[in-house]
Amino acid sequence: MSLRDLNAKINKVYAMVKVLNELIGLGMSKTKLNVLWFIILKFYLKN
């Protein structure tokens, strides 16, 4: 994996963290967020 690809992945994950933080602010349950987070990370780390 090139440095550019790795950087793109990190940027995507960072964007997801921002979105998830917004959802926490909207009062979504922690359990649902943990499941979402796990799925998102698995998806991005696999691709």
PDB file of N, CA and C in Angstrom:
ATOM      1  N   MET A   1       0.850  -1.193   0.000  1.00  0.00           N
ATOM      2  CA  MET A   1       0.000   0.000   0.000  1.00  0.00           C
ATOM      3  C   MET A   1       0.887   1.244   0.000  1.00  0.00           C
ATOM      4  N   SER A   2       0.598   2.141  -0.917  1.00  0.00           N
ATOM      5  CA  SER A   2       1.408   3.357  -1.001  1.00  0.00           C
ATOM      6  C   SER A   2       1.013   4.346   0.095  1.00  0.00           C
ATOM      7  N   LEU A   3       1.883   5.279   0.308  1.00  0.00           N
ATOM      8  CA  LEU A   3       1.632   6.310   1.319  1.00  0.00           C
ATOM      9  C   LEU A   3       0.390   7.119   0.956  1.00  0.00           C
ATOM     10  N   ARG A   4       0.201   7.358  -0.330  1.00  0.00           N
ATOM     11  CA  ARG A   4      -0.968   8.119  -0.786  1.00  0.00           C
ATOM     12  C   ARG A   4      -2.265   7.379  -0.457  1.00  0.00           C
ATOM     13  N   ASP A   5      -2.269   6.054  -0.698  1.00  0.00           N
ATOM     14  CA  ASP A   5      -3.457   5.248  -0.376  1.00  0.00           C
ATOM     15  C   ASP A   5      -3.739   5.265   1.120  1.00  0.00           C
ATOM     16  N   LEU A   6      -2.682   5.115   1.899  1.00  0.00           N
ATOM     17  CA  LEU A   6      -2.830   5.109   3.351  1.00  0.00           C
ATOM     18  C   LEU A   6      -3.387   6.443   3.834  1.00  0.00           C
ATOM     19  N   ASN A   7      -2.875   7.522   3.278  1.00  0.00           N
ATOM     20  CA  ASN A   7      -3.339   8.857   3.643  1.00  0.00           C
ATOM     21  C   ASN A   7      -4.819   9.032   3.296  1.00  0.00           C
ATOM     22  N   ALA A   8      -5.226   8.521   2.141  1.00  0.00           N
ATOM     23  CA  ALA A   8      -6.634   8.613   1.734  1.00  0.00           C
ATOM     24  C   ALA A   8      -7.517   7.852   2.720  1.00  0.00           C
ATOM     25  N   LYS A   9      -7.065   6.674   3.147  1.00  0.00           N
ATOM     26  CA  LYS A   9      -7.836   5.888   4.122  1.00  0.00           C
ATOM     27  C   LYS A   9      -7.958   6.622   5.442  1.00  0.00           C
ATOM     28  N   ILE A  10      -6.849   7.200   5.891  1.00  0.00           N
ATOM     29  CA  ILE A  10      -6.861   7.937   7.159  1.00  0.00           C
ATOM     30  C   ILE A  10      -7.839   9.102   7.067  1.00  0.00           C
ATOM     31  N   ASN A  11      -7.830   9.799   5.937  1.00  0.00           N
ATOM     32  CA  ASN A  11      -8.756  10.920   5.752  1.00  0.00           C
ATOM     33  C   ASN A  11     -10.204  10.457   5.777  1.00  0.00           C
ATOM     34  N   LYS A  12     -10.485   9.300   5.164  1.00  0.00           N
ATOM     35  CA  LYS A  12     -11.853   8.767   5.179  1.00  0.00           C
ATOM     36  C   LYS A  12     -12.278   8.416   6.596  1.00  0.00           C
ATOM     37  N   VAL A  13     -11.393   7.754   7.329  1.00  0.00           N
ATOM     38  CA  VAL A  13     -11.719   7.368   8.704  1.00  0.00           C
ATOM     39  C   VAL A  13     -11.931   8.613   9.559  1.00  0.00           C
ATOM     40  N   TYR A  14     -11.096   9.639   9.353  1.00  0.00           N
ATOM     41  CA  TYR A  14     -11.243  10.891  10.085  1.00  0.00           C
ATOM     42  C   TYR A  14     -12.605  11.522   9.793  1.00  0.00           C
ATOM     43  N   ALA A  15     -13.009  11.493   8.523  1.00  0.00           N
ATOM     44  CA  ALA A  15     -14.325  12.031   8.152  1.00  0.00           C
ATOM     45  C   ALA A  15     -15.435  11.253   8.852  1.00  0.00           C
ATOM     46  N   MET A  16     -15.270   9.921   8.939  1.00  0.00           N
ATOM     47  CA  MET A  16     -16.266   9.099   9.623  1.00  0.00           C
ATOM     48  C   MET A  16     -16.330   9.431  11.113  1.00  0.00           C
ATOM     49  N   VAL A  17     -15.173   9.664  11.720  1.00  0.00           N
ATOM     50  CA  VAL A  17     -15.144  10.035  13.140  1.00  0.00           C
ATOM     51  C   VAL A  17     -15.939  11.317  13.346  1.00  0.00           C
ATOM     52  N   LYS A  18     -15.767  12.285  12.447  1.00  0.00           N
ATOM     53  CA  LYS A  18     -16.506  13.541  12.563  1.00  0.00           C
ATOM     54  C   LYS A  18     -18.008  13.298  12.466  1.00  0.00           C
ATOM     55  N   VAL A  19     -18.409  12.455  11.514  1.00  0.00           N
ATOM     56  CA  VAL A  19     -19.835  12.134  11.351  1.00  0.00           C
ATOM     57  C   VAL A  19     -20.372  11.448  12.602  1.00  0.00           C
ATOM     58  N   LEU A  20     -19.619  10.481  13.111  1.00  0.00           N
ATOM     59  CA  LEU A  20     -20.074   9.759  14.308  1.00  0.00           C
ATOM     60  C   LEU A  20     -20.173  10.691  15.508  1.00  0.00           C
ATOM     61  N   ASN A  21     -19.255  11.638  15.615  1.00  0.00           N
ATOM     62  CA  ASN A  21     -19.331  12.608  16.708  1.00  0.00           C
ATOM     63  C   ASN A  21     -20.589  13.460  16.588  1.00  0.00           C
ATOM     64  N   GLU A  22     -20.967  13.801  15.358  1.00  0.00           N
ATOM     65  CA  GLU A  22     -22.216  14.538  15.138  1.00  0.00           C
ATOM     66  C   GLU A  22     -23.407  13.697  15.603  1.00  0.00           C
ATOM     67  N   LEU A  23     -23.393  12.404  15.268  1.00  0.00           N
ATOM     68  CA  LEU A  23     -24.500  11.522  15.657  1.00  0.00           C
ATOM     69  C   LEU A  23     -24.592  11.393  17.172  1.00  0.00           C
ATOM     70  N   ILE A  24     -23.441  11.322  17.847  1.00  0.00           N
ATOM     71  CA  ILE A  24     -23.445  11.269  19.314  1.00  0.00           C
ATOM     72  C   ILE A  24     -24.113  12.536  19.850  1.00  0.00           C
ATOM     73  N   GLY A  25     -23.778  13.664  19.236  1.00  0.00           N
ATOM     74  CA  GLY A  25     -24.365  14.941  19.631  1.00  0.00           C
ATOM     75  C   GLY A  25     -25.873  14.958  19.445  1.00  0.00           C
ATOM     76  N   LEU A  26     -26.362  14.195  18.466  1.00  0.00           N
ATOM     77  CA  LEU A  26     -27.799  14.130  18.213  1.00  0.00           C
ATOM     78  C   LEU A  26     -28.503  13.134  19.122  1.00  0.00           C
ATOM     79  N   GLY A  27     -27.735  12.436  19.959  1.00  0.00           N
ATOM     80  CA  GLY A  27     -28.338  11.560  20.954  1.00  0.00           C
ATOM     81  C   GLY A  27     -28.508  10.113  20.527  1.00  0.00           C
ATOM     82  N   MET A  28     -27.741   9.679  19.542  1.00  0.00           N
ATOM     83  CA  MET A  28     -27.800   8.270  19.154  1.00  0.00           C
ATOM     84  C   MET A  28     -27.170   7.431  20.258  1.00  0.00           C
ATOM     85  N   SER A  29     -27.676   6.209  20.444  1.00  0.00           N
ATOM     86  CA  SER A  29     -27.159   5.385  21.540  1.00  0.00           C
ATOM     87  C   SER A  29     -25.736   4.921  21.261  1.00  0.00           C
ATOM     88  N   LYS A  30     -24.967   4.783  22.332  1.00  0.00           N
ATOM     89  CA  LYS A  30     -23.568   4.355  22.203  1.00  0.00           C
ATOM     90  C   LYS A  30     -23.457   2.973  21.574  1.00  0.00           C
ATOM     91  N   THR A  31     -24.381   2.084  21.911  1.00  0.00           N
ATOM     92  CA  THR A  31     -24.305   0.713  21.392  1.00  0.00           C
ATOM     93  C   THR A  31     -24.447   0.700  19.879  1.00  0.00           C
ATOM     94  N   LYS A  32     -25.430   1.431  19.367  1.00  0.00           N
ATOM     95  CA  LYS A  32     -25.618   1.514  17.916  1.00  0.00           C
ATOM     96  C   LYS A  32     -24.382   2.106  17.261  1.00  0.00           C
ATOM     97  N   LEU A  33     -23.820   3.132  17.872  1.00  0.00           N
ATOM     98  CA  LEU A  33     -22.635   3.768  17.313  1.00  0.00           C
ATOM     99  C   LEU A  33     -21.450   2.821  17.292  1.00  0.00           C
ATOM    100  N   ASN A  34     -21.279   2.036  18.351  1.00  0.00           N
ATOM    101  CA  ASN A  34     -20.167   1.084  18.386  1.00  0.00           C
ATOM    102  C   ASN A  34     -20.289   0.062  17.267  1.00  0.00           C
ATOM    103  N   VAL A  35     -21.502  -0.406  17.005  1.00  0.00           N
ATOM    104  CA  VAL A  35     -21.724  -1.370  15.922  1.00  0.00           C
ATOM    105  C   VAL A  35     -21.418  -0.720  14.577  1.00  0.00           C
ATOM    106  N   LEU A  36     -21.929   0.487  14.369  1.00  0.00           N
ATOM    107  CA  LEU A  36     -21.663   1.224  13.128  1.00  0.00           C
ATOM    108  C   LEU A  36     -20.169   1.423  12.919  1.00  0.00           C
ATOM    109  N   TRP A  37     -19.515   1.851  13.964  1.00  0.00           N
ATOM    110  CA  TRP A  37     -18.084   2.135  13.927  1.00  0.00           C
ATOM    111  C   TRP A  37     -17.303   0.890  13.538  1.00  0.00           C
ATOM    112  N   PHE A  38     -17.663  -0.241  14.129  1.00  0.00           N
ATOM    113  CA  PHE A  38     -17.000  -1.514  13.835  1.00  0.00           C
ATOM    114  C   PHE A  38     -17.166  -1.884  12.362  1.00  0.00           C
ATOM    115  N   ILE A  39     -18.381  -1.747  11.846  1.00  0.00           N
ATOM    116  CA  ILE A  39     -18.658  -2.073  10.443  1.00  0.00           C
ATOM    117  C   ILE A  39     -17.871  -1.153   9.515  1.00  0.00           C
ATOM    118  N   ILE A  40     -17.874   0.135   9.815  1.00  0.00           N
ATOM    119  CA  ILE A  40     -17.158   1.109   8.983  1.00  0.00           C
ATOM    120  C   ILE A  40     -15.664   0.806   8.958  1.00  0.00           C
ATOM    121  N   LEU A  41     -15.085   0.561  10.122  1.00  0.00           N
ATOM    122  CA  LEU A  41     -13.649   0.268  10.179  1.00  0.00           C
ATOM    123  C   LEU A  41     -13.306  -1.002   9.420  1.00  0.00           C
ATOM    124  N   LYS A  42     -14.120  -2.043   9.587  1.00  0.00           N
ATOM    125  CA  LYS A  42     -13.860  -3.292   8.861  1.00  0.00           C
ATOM    126  C   LYS A  42     -13.891  -3.037   7.364  1.00  0.00           C
ATOM    127  N   PHE A  43     -14.870  -2.262   6.924  1.00  0.00           N
ATOM    128  CA  PHE A  43     -15.028  -1.970   5.503  1.00  0.00           C
ATOM    129  C   PHE A  43     -13.821  -1.200   4.964  1.00  0.00           C
ATOM    130  N   TYR A  44     -13.405  -0.170   5.659  1.00  0.00           N
ATOM    131  CA  TYR A  44     -12.304   0.658   5.162  1.00  0.00           C
ATOM    132  C   TYR A  44     -10.958  -0.037   5.247  1.00  0.00           C
ATOM    133  N   LEU A  45     -10.751  -0.843   6.282  1.00  0.00           N
ATOM    134  CA  LEU A  45      -9.464  -1.515   6.409  1.00  0.00           C
ATOM    135  C   LEU A  45      -9.343  -2.663   5.413  1.00  0.00           C
ATOM    136  N   LYS A  46     -10.488  -3.208   4.984  1.00  0.00           N
ATOM    137  CA  LYS A  46     -10.461  -4.294   4.006  1.00  0.00           C
ATOM    138  C   LYS A  46     -10.178  -3.750   2.609  1.00  0.00           C
ATOM    139  N   ASN A  47     -10.728  -2.589   2.277  1.00  0.00           N
ATOM    140  CA  ASN A  47     -10.571  -2.020   0.928  1.00  0.00           C
ATOM    141  C   ASN A  47      -9.243  -1.329   0.746  1.00  0.00           C
TER     142      ASN A  47
END
